[in-house]
Amino acid sequence: MEYRILVINPGSTSTKIGVFTNDIPLFEKTIRHDLELMQTFENITEQYEFRKNIILETLDIQGINVSKLNAVCGRGGLLRPIQGGTFSVNNQMLEDLKTGYFGQHASNLGGILASEIATGLNIPAYIVDPVVVDELDEIARISGFPLIKRKSIFHALNQKAVARRVAREKNAKYEELNLIFAHLGGGITVGVHKKGKVVDVNNGLNGDGPFSPERAGTVPAGDLVAICFSGEYYREEVMRKLVGQGGLVGYLGTNDALKIEEMIAKGDETARIIFSAMAYQVAKEIGSASAVLYGKVDAIILTGDLAYSTRFIHDISERVNWIADVIVHPGENELQALAEGALRVLIGEEESKNYPS
């Protein structure tokens, strides 16, 4: 049987949508929103009616008959920690998304928009593998500082989707494999996938791990405390230096890997060492991840937009390919991942989960 699925991935100034027949895309589009218009809304939740109308108008213009949809699937937002999988959108989830249980983020609109459109069509609404997927082993939560527990916030949607694809390529089930997965984007997360569960991963939102194009990652704690209490910076300024103005942006003034590679090609030694240091830290994180699995690793997977950089991938791979084969899946096809998650439920491959799990 064929199923038609509408998928929705909201960003801060755009909404990506797609219509799939099973896992085959019929239509995909990125709807751009005027920044000044978006700033007129008091909070993210207020944007849903505006975005819903634009989505429906776009589908109408494209000639997509929404009455033929079988399900709507939205990007999961900042929710309570939950297991991985496909979740039915329910009242508790909508409440947490609208109130910003873990914070306000454009991805919170994914479940709200899916529910709004699906309710009018009397079809199910889902989210798949939001960033708050938490399958950590208890030992991985221990930080060494009793006031702080390590948190699982990472690129769960992309990591889980590509991990399943790699499993299919290996003629195996995701739940049978031990994988180390590095998502290389504006933030970088390295997850330990043990038999279908991400048992350890760095907090990619504003926590630890390798530095990235926009984030500082793990920094020396004592020096950071000294900066915080120096009287030279407000709290918000320190946070911006850690998230948004950290990493490549902090050192080189840009998060664009192509520009940095051009700088390196022109002989910029600072750019070369900083770019190499980012790859070095990713490789260290992968090496640490292999210890979690006692060295029993079926594959190392590199994905995200930075995986298009041959230099970056080479610098990582030559340090870690002794652990396991390195498989590169560049980019992040989140619309495809959402469609696949909904489809697994529709065809009975897995059951939808209830929130909170």
Tab-separated table of C-alpha atoms in Angstrom:
chain	number	residue	atom	x	y	z
A	1	MET	CA	0.000	0.000	0.000
A	2	GLU	CA	1.147	3.529	-0.757
A	3	TYR	CA	1.047	6.204	1.939
A	4	ARG	CA	1.262	9.932	1.305
A	5	ILE	CA	3.044	11.847	4.065
A	6	LEU	CA	3.483	15.593	4.583
A	7	VAL	CA	6.668	16.448	6.508
A	8	ILE	CA	7.474	19.795	8.129
A	9	ASN	CA	10.805	21.084	9.428
A	10	PRO	CA	10.585	24.654	10.806
A	11	GLY	CA	13.708	26.839	11.069
A	12	SER	CA	14.121	30.307	12.513
A	13	THR	CA	13.481	32.094	9.180
A	14	SER	CA	12.308	29.232	6.969
A	15	THR	CA	9.971	26.258	6.875
A	16	LYS	CA	11.054	23.202	4.917
A	17	ILE	CA	8.232	20.991	3.713
A	18	GLY	CA	7.981	17.828	1.647
A	19	VAL	CA	5.359	15.409	0.415
A	20	PHE	CA	6.405	11.769	0.139
A	21	THR	CA	4.786	8.661	-1.260
A	22	ASN	CA	6.141	6.146	1.218
A	23	ASP	CA	9.838	7.168	1.282
A	24	ILE	CA	9.912	8.640	-2.241
A	25	PRO	CA	9.782	12.470	-2.415
A	26	LEU	CA	7.077	13.961	-4.640
A	27	PHE	CA	7.727	17.574	-3.701
A	28	GLU	CA	10.142	19.478	-1.479
A	29	LYS	CA	10.407	23.184	-0.863
A	30	THR	CA	12.104	25.612	1.514
A	31	ILE	CA	9.712	28.484	2.283
A	32	ARG	CA	11.690	31.597	3.241
A	33	HIS	CA	10.212	34.025	5.781
A	34	ASP	CA	10.974	37.729	6.067
A	35	LEU	CA	13.150	38.297	9.146
A	36	GLU	CA	11.463	41.587	10.061
A	37	LEU	CA	8.048	39.947	9.860
A	38	MET	CA	9.134	37.057	12.072
A	39	GLN	CA	10.419	39.510	14.666
A	40	THR	CA	6.920	41.006	15.023
A	41	PHE	CA	5.759	37.839	16.801
A	42	GLU	CA	6.235	37.974	20.573
A	43	ASN	CA	7.317	34.327	20.724
A	44	ILE	CA	7.797	31.333	18.471
A	45	THR	CA	4.465	29.725	19.348
A	46	GLU	CA	2.565	32.700	17.916
A	47	GLN	CA	4.008	31.943	14.479
A	48	TYR	CA	2.148	28.666	13.936
A	49	GLU	CA	-1.003	30.114	12.320
A	50	PHE	CA	1.088	32.199	9.924
A	51	ARG	CA	3.282	29.246	8.980
A	52	LYS	CA	0.313	26.857	8.697
A	53	ASN	CA	-1.404	29.127	6.194
A	54	ILE	CA	1.747	29.480	4.082
A	55	ILE	CA	2.258	25.694	4.067
A	56	LEU	CA	-1.303	25.053	2.893
A	57	GLU	CA	-1.074	27.825	0.275
A	58	THR	CA	2.198	26.387	-1.041
A	59	LEU	CA	0.711	22.892	-1.304
A	60	ASP	CA	-2.321	24.291	-3.110
A	61	ILE	CA	-0.168	26.196	-5.605
A	62	GLN	CA	1.845	23.027	-6.203
A	63	GLY	CA	-1.360	21.091	-6.891
A	64	ILE	CA	-1.033	18.805	-3.868
A	65	ASN	CA	-4.445	17.540	-2.741
A	66	VAL	CA	-4.177	17.475	1.066
A	67	SER	CA	-7.255	15.225	1.315
A	68	LYS	CA	-5.043	12.420	-0.032
A	69	LEU	CA	-2.567	12.693	2.852
A	70	ASN	CA	-2.340	9.745	5.244
A	71	ALA	CA	-0.212	11.418	7.918
A	72	VAL	CA	1.650	14.608	8.837
A	73	CYS	CA	5.053	14.447	10.515
A	74	GLY	CA	6.848	17.418	12.076
A	75	ARG	CA	10.319	18.001	13.435
A	76	GLY	CA	10.433	17.333	17.172
A	77	GLY	CA	11.317	20.245	19.447
A	78	LEU	CA	12.680	20.872	22.925
A	79	LEU	CA	10.620	18.381	24.913
A	80	ARG	CA	11.108	16.244	27.996
A	81	PRO	CA	13.855	13.613	27.602
A	82	ILE	CA	12.370	10.652	25.686
A	83	GLN	CA	13.444	7.438	23.997
A	84	GLY	CA	14.143	7.435	20.285
A	85	GLY	CA	11.399	6.606	17.816
A	86	THR	CA	8.217	7.986	16.264
A	87	PHE	CA	5.783	9.639	18.660
A	88	SER	CA	2.110	10.459	18.173
A	89	VAL	CA	1.427	14.132	18.885
A	90	ASN	CA	-0.830	14.312	21.953
A	91	ASN	CA	-2.145	17.045	24.242
A	92	GLN	CA	0.748	16.788	26.705
A	93	MET	CA	3.280	17.173	23.893
A	94	LEU	CA	1.426	20.178	22.473
A	95	GLU	CA	1.356	21.788	25.911
A	96	ASP	CA	5.104	21.318	26.374
A	97	LEU	CA	5.857	22.609	22.860
A	98	LYS	CA	3.669	25.680	23.272
A	99	THR	CA	4.990	26.597	26.706
A	100	GLY	CA	8.602	25.864	25.776
A	101	TYR	CA	9.237	23.188	28.414
A	102	PHE	CA	12.977	23.120	27.652
A	103	GLY	CA	13.095	26.472	25.865
A	104	GLN	CA	11.806	28.314	22.835
A	105	HIS	CA	13.079	26.991	19.510
A	106	ALA	CA	11.683	27.023	15.972
A	107	SER	CA	11.647	23.206	15.942
A	108	ASN	CA	8.927	23.356	18.637
A	109	LEU	CA	6.547	24.386	15.854
A	110	GLY	CA	7.002	21.062	14.052
A	111	GLY	CA	4.658	19.065	16.257
A	112	ILE	CA	2.197	21.966	16.571
A	113	LEU	CA	1.940	22.447	12.802
A	114	ALA	CA	1.668	18.704	12.188
A	115	SER	CA	-1.182	18.480	14.686
A	116	GLU	CA	-3.013	21.542	13.349
A	117	ILE	CA	-2.986	20.261	9.761
A	118	ALA	CA	-3.621	16.602	10.628
A	119	THR	CA	-6.560	17.352	12.945
A	120	GLY	CA	-8.407	19.142	10.151
A	121	LEU	CA	-7.923	16.096	7.916
A	122	ASN	CA	-8.662	13.490	10.626
A	123	ILE	CA	-5.288	11.774	10.098
A	124	PRO	CA	-2.434	11.056	12.558
A	125	ALA	CA	0.307	13.537	13.433
A	126	TYR	CA	3.792	12.440	14.454
A	127	ILE	CA	7.246	13.663	15.412
A	128	VAL	CA	10.430	11.602	15.003
A	129	ASP	CA	13.644	11.462	17.072
A	130	PRO	CA	13.746	15.017	18.479
A	131	VAL	CA	17.015	16.518	19.759
A	132	VAL	CA	16.087	15.524	23.335
A	133	VAL	CA	16.222	11.765	22.671
A	134	ASP	CA	17.765	10.378	25.854
A	135	GLU	CA	18.984	6.775	25.925
A	136	LEU	CA	22.117	7.405	27.984
A	137	ASP	CA	23.609	4.758	30.216
A	138	GLU	CA	23.515	5.990	33.807
A	139	ILE	CA	27.312	6.003	33.981
A	140	ALA	CA	27.392	8.460	31.055
A	141	ARG	CA	25.376	11.008	33.047
A	142	ILE	CA	28.053	11.436	35.708
A	143	SER	CA	29.954	14.680	35.131
A	144	GLY	CA	32.326	14.682	38.096
A	145	PHE	CA	30.542	17.742	39.529
A	146	PRO	CA	27.529	16.646	41.624
A	147	LEU	CA	25.494	19.757	40.805
A	148	ILE	CA	25.577	18.945	37.078
A	149	LYS	CA	24.366	15.881	35.202
A	150	ARG	CA	25.375	15.338	31.613
A	151	LYS	CA	22.460	15.798	29.203
A	152	SER	CA	21.551	14.103	25.938
A	153	ILE	CA	20.865	16.846	23.391
A	154	PHE	CA	22.110	15.984	19.920
A	155	HIS	CA	21.306	15.555	16.225
A	156	ALA	CA	19.151	12.513	16.949
A	157	LEU	CA	17.005	12.684	13.802
A	158	ASN	CA	19.928	12.604	11.382
A	159	GLN	CA	22.061	10.216	13.432
A	160	LYS	CA	19.308	7.632	13.819
A	161	ALA	CA	18.130	7.884	10.195
A	162	VAL	CA	21.598	7.478	8.673
A	163	ALA	CA	22.470	4.738	11.155
A	164	ARG	CA	19.466	2.766	9.886
A	165	ARG	CA	20.571	3.331	6.268
A	166	VAL	CA	24.067	2.096	7.046
A	167	ALA	CA	22.584	-0.968	8.723
A	168	ARG	CA	20.585	-1.714	5.559
A	169	GLU	CA	23.744	-1.309	3.478
A	170	LYS	CA	25.382	-3.891	5.735
A	171	ASN	CA	22.358	-6.230	5.456
A	172	ALA	CA	21.900	-5.938	9.194
A	173	LYS	CA	19.477	-4.416	11.675
A	174	TYR	CA	20.300	-1.162	13.448
A	175	GLU	CA	19.662	-2.984	16.731
A	176	GLU	CA	22.434	-5.471	15.917
A	177	LEU	CA	25.265	-2.991	15.361
A	178	ASN	CA	27.713	-0.928	17.405
A	179	LEU	CA	28.279	2.380	15.629
A	180	ILE	CA	30.069	5.645	16.353
A	181	PHE	CA	28.347	8.534	14.675
A	182	ALA	CA	29.719	12.062	14.219
A	183	HIS	CA	27.292	14.716	13.000
A	184	LEU	CA	29.459	17.539	11.660
A	185	GLY	CA	27.514	20.776	11.294
A	186	GLY	CA	27.195	24.169	13.001
A	187	GLY	CA	27.252	22.033	16.128
A	188	ILE	CA	29.092	18.715	16.362
A	189	THR	CA	27.782	15.677	18.224
A	190	VAL	CA	29.474	12.295	18.516
A	191	GLY	CA	27.076	9.524	19.535
A	192	VAL	CA	27.751	5.971	20.666
A	193	HIS	CA	25.045	3.767	19.114
A	194	LYS	CA	25.017	0.455	20.983
A	195	LYS	CA	22.515	-2.057	19.557
A	196	GLY	CA	20.020	0.667	18.575
A	197	LYS	CA	20.443	2.936	21.613
A	198	VAL	CA	22.564	6.093	21.876
A	199	VAL	CA	24.171	5.268	25.205
A	200	ASP	CA	26.601	8.203	25.247
A	201	VAL	CA	26.781	11.499	23.365
A	202	ASN	CA	28.080	15.006	23.968
A	203	ASN	CA	25.578	17.807	24.571
A	204	GLY	CA	25.628	19.599	21.220
A	205	LEU	CA	23.331	22.482	22.201
A	206	ASN	CA	25.506	24.460	24.596
A	207	GLY	CA	27.573	21.883	26.396
A	208	ASP	CA	30.653	19.788	25.815
A	209	GLY	CA	32.479	17.936	23.090
A	210	PRO	CA	34.622	19.112	20.164
A	211	PHE	CA	34.520	22.757	19.166
A	212	SER	CA	32.544	23.357	15.997
A	213	PRO	CA	31.939	26.131	13.448
A	214	GLU	CA	29.841	28.069	15.995
A	215	ARG	CA	30.352	26.447	19.418
A	216	ALA	CA	33.293	26.376	21.803
A	217	GLY	CA	32.621	22.845	23.083
A	218	THR	CA	34.515	21.677	26.150
A	219	VAL	CA	36.765	24.422	27.518
A	220	PRO	CA	39.052	24.469	30.608
A	221	ALA	CA	36.598	24.848	33.506
A	222	GLY	CA	38.813	26.878	35.833
A	223	ASP	CA	39.673	29.435	33.169
A	224	LEU	CA	36.009	29.723	32.207
A	225	VAL	CA	35.016	30.370	35.832
A	226	ALA	CA	37.681	33.064	36.057
A	227	ILE	CA	36.313	34.776	32.936
A	228	CYS	CA	32.749	34.580	34.280
A	229	PHE	CA	33.756	36.327	37.526
A	230	SER	CA	36.217	38.790	36.008
A	231	GLY	CA	33.590	41.528	35.860
A	232	GLU	CA	34.382	42.124	32.181
A	233	TYR	CA	31.439	40.216	30.726
A	234	TYR	CA	27.735	39.813	31.345
A	235	ARG	CA	26.325	36.280	31.473
A	236	GLU	CA	24.769	36.696	28.025
A	237	GLU	CA	28.113	37.779	26.561
A	238	VAL	CA	29.870	34.678	27.884
A	239	MET	CA	27.100	32.456	26.519
A	240	ARG	CA	27.430	34.072	23.085
A	241	LYS	CA	31.170	33.437	23.138
A	242	LEU	CA	30.454	29.778	23.884
A	243	VAL	CA	27.495	29.331	21.520
A	244	GLY	CA	27.231	31.316	18.311
A	245	GLN	CA	30.558	33.127	18.529
A	246	GLY	CA	32.698	30.170	19.582
A	247	GLY	CA	34.692	27.682	17.539
A	248	LEU	CA	35.636	28.717	14.006
A	249	VAL	CA	33.658	31.957	14.299
A	250	GLY	CA	35.629	32.947	17.387
A	251	TYR	CA	39.021	32.160	15.876
A	252	LEU	CA	38.513	33.040	12.217
A	253	GLY	CA	35.397	35.203	12.048
A	254	THR	CA	33.439	32.787	9.828
A	255	ASN	CA	31.604	29.475	10.089
A	256	ASP	CA	31.971	28.809	6.337
A	257	ALA	CA	34.243	25.820	5.763
A	258	LEU	CA	34.640	26.671	2.069
A	259	LYS	CA	35.950	30.145	2.904
A	260	ILE	CA	38.330	28.675	5.450
A	261	GLU	CA	39.639	26.141	2.934
A	262	GLU	CA	40.221	29.028	0.511
A	263	MET	CA	42.161	30.837	3.256
A	264	ILE	CA	44.261	27.714	3.812
A	265	ALA	CA	44.917	27.368	0.071
A	266	LYS	CA	46.249	30.940	0.084
A	267	GLY	CA	48.737	30.065	2.822
A	268	ASP	CA	46.864	31.236	5.942
A	269	GLU	CA	48.634	29.213	8.637
A	270	THR	CA	46.229	30.245	11.416
A	271	ALA	CA	43.273	28.974	9.398
A	272	ARG	CA	45.106	25.706	8.738
A	273	ILE	CA	45.896	24.981	12.378
A	274	ILE	CA	42.410	25.933	13.643
A	275	PHE	CA	40.647	23.821	11.011
A	276	SER	CA	42.992	20.923	11.769
A	277	ALA	CA	42.394	21.365	15.514
A	278	MET	CA	38.640	20.967	15.000
A	279	ALA	CA	39.212	17.682	13.156
A	280	TYR	CA	41.692	16.653	15.889
A	281	GLN	CA	39.068	17.201	18.601
A	282	VAL	CA	36.441	15.243	16.655
A	283	ALA	CA	38.898	12.367	16.281
A	284	LYS	CA	39.636	12.458	20.028
A	285	GLU	CA	35.905	12.298	20.762
A	286	ILE	CA	35.534	9.305	18.434
A	287	GLY	CA	38.466	7.613	20.139
A	288	SER	CA	36.808	8.154	23.533
A	289	ALA	CA	33.560	6.773	22.127
A	290	SER	CA	35.315	3.580	21.043
A	291	ALA	CA	36.285	2.954	24.672
A	292	VAL	CA	32.579	2.973	25.616
A	293	LEU	CA	32.136	0.027	23.237
A	294	TYR	CA	35.294	-1.761	24.460
A	295	GLY	CA	36.686	-1.273	20.953
A	296	LYS	CA	33.945	-3.436	19.392
A	297	VAL	CA	32.901	-0.980	16.671
A	298	ASP	CA	31.201	-2.047	13.432
A	299	ALA	CA	31.603	1.338	11.702
A	300	ILE	CA	32.334	5.016	12.202
A	301	ILE	CA	29.883	7.262	10.358
A	302	LEU	CA	30.585	10.887	9.437
A	303	THR	CA	27.717	13.069	8.262
A	304	GLY	CA	26.460	16.669	8.237
A	305	ASP	CA	27.445	19.544	5.960
A	306	LEU	CA	31.097	19.519	7.072
A	307	ALA	CA	31.342	15.978	5.712
A	308	TYR	CA	31.476	17.567	2.230
A	309	SER	CA	34.961	18.874	3.122
A	310	THR	CA	37.525	16.403	1.807
A	311	ARG	CA	40.261	17.976	3.935
A	312	PHE	CA	38.230	17.772	7.145
A	313	ILE	CA	37.132	14.177	6.559
A	314	HIS	CA	40.703	13.125	5.687
A	315	ASP	CA	42.080	14.721	8.862
A	316	ILE	CA	39.540	12.827	10.992
A	317	SER	CA	39.714	9.530	9.143
A	318	GLU	CA	43.482	9.119	9.230
A	319	ARG	CA	43.358	9.315	13.038
A	320	VAL	CA	40.454	6.893	13.596
A	321	ASN	CA	40.299	4.407	10.701
A	322	TRP	CA	42.318	1.913	12.759
A	323	ILE	CA	39.257	1.565	15.018
A	324	ALA	CA	36.766	0.642	12.260
A	325	ASP	CA	35.828	1.452	8.679
A	326	VAL	CA	34.873	5.110	8.187
A	327	ILE	CA	31.652	5.631	6.219
A	328	VAL	CA	30.835	9.118	4.932
A	329	HIS	CA	27.225	10.267	4.365
A	330	PRO	CA	27.535	14.032	3.758
A	331	GLY	CA	24.680	16.453	4.415
A	332	GLU	CA	21.543	15.940	6.452
A	333	ASN	CA	18.292	14.950	4.759
A	334	GLU	CA	15.898	15.646	7.599
A	335	LEU	CA	12.721	15.653	5.492
A	336	GLN	CA	13.547	12.138	4.287
A	337	ALA	CA	14.226	11.058	7.864
A	338	LEU	CA	10.850	12.390	9.034
A	339	ALA	CA	9.036	10.600	6.211
A	340	GLU	CA	10.830	7.336	6.982
A	341	GLY	CA	9.920	7.603	10.668
A	342	ALA	CA	6.227	8.095	9.934
A	343	LEU	CA	6.271	5.341	7.313
A	344	ARG	CA	7.670	2.778	9.754
A	345	VAL	CA	4.546	3.287	11.873
A	346	LEU	CA	2.094	3.379	8.970
A	347	ILE	CA	3.320	0.052	7.551
A	348	GLY	CA	3.448	-1.581	10.979
A	349	GLU	CA	7.233	-1.916	11.170
A	350	GLU	CA	7.122	-0.243	14.574
A	351	GLU	CA	4.465	1.186	16.879
A	352	SER	CA	4.137	4.871	17.582
A	353	LYS	CA	5.109	5.844	21.105
A	354	ASN	CA	3.140	7.869	23.614
A	355	TYR	CA	4.613	11.068	25.029
A	356	PRO	CA	6.100	11.292	27.572
A	357	SER	CA	7.595	7.798	27.336
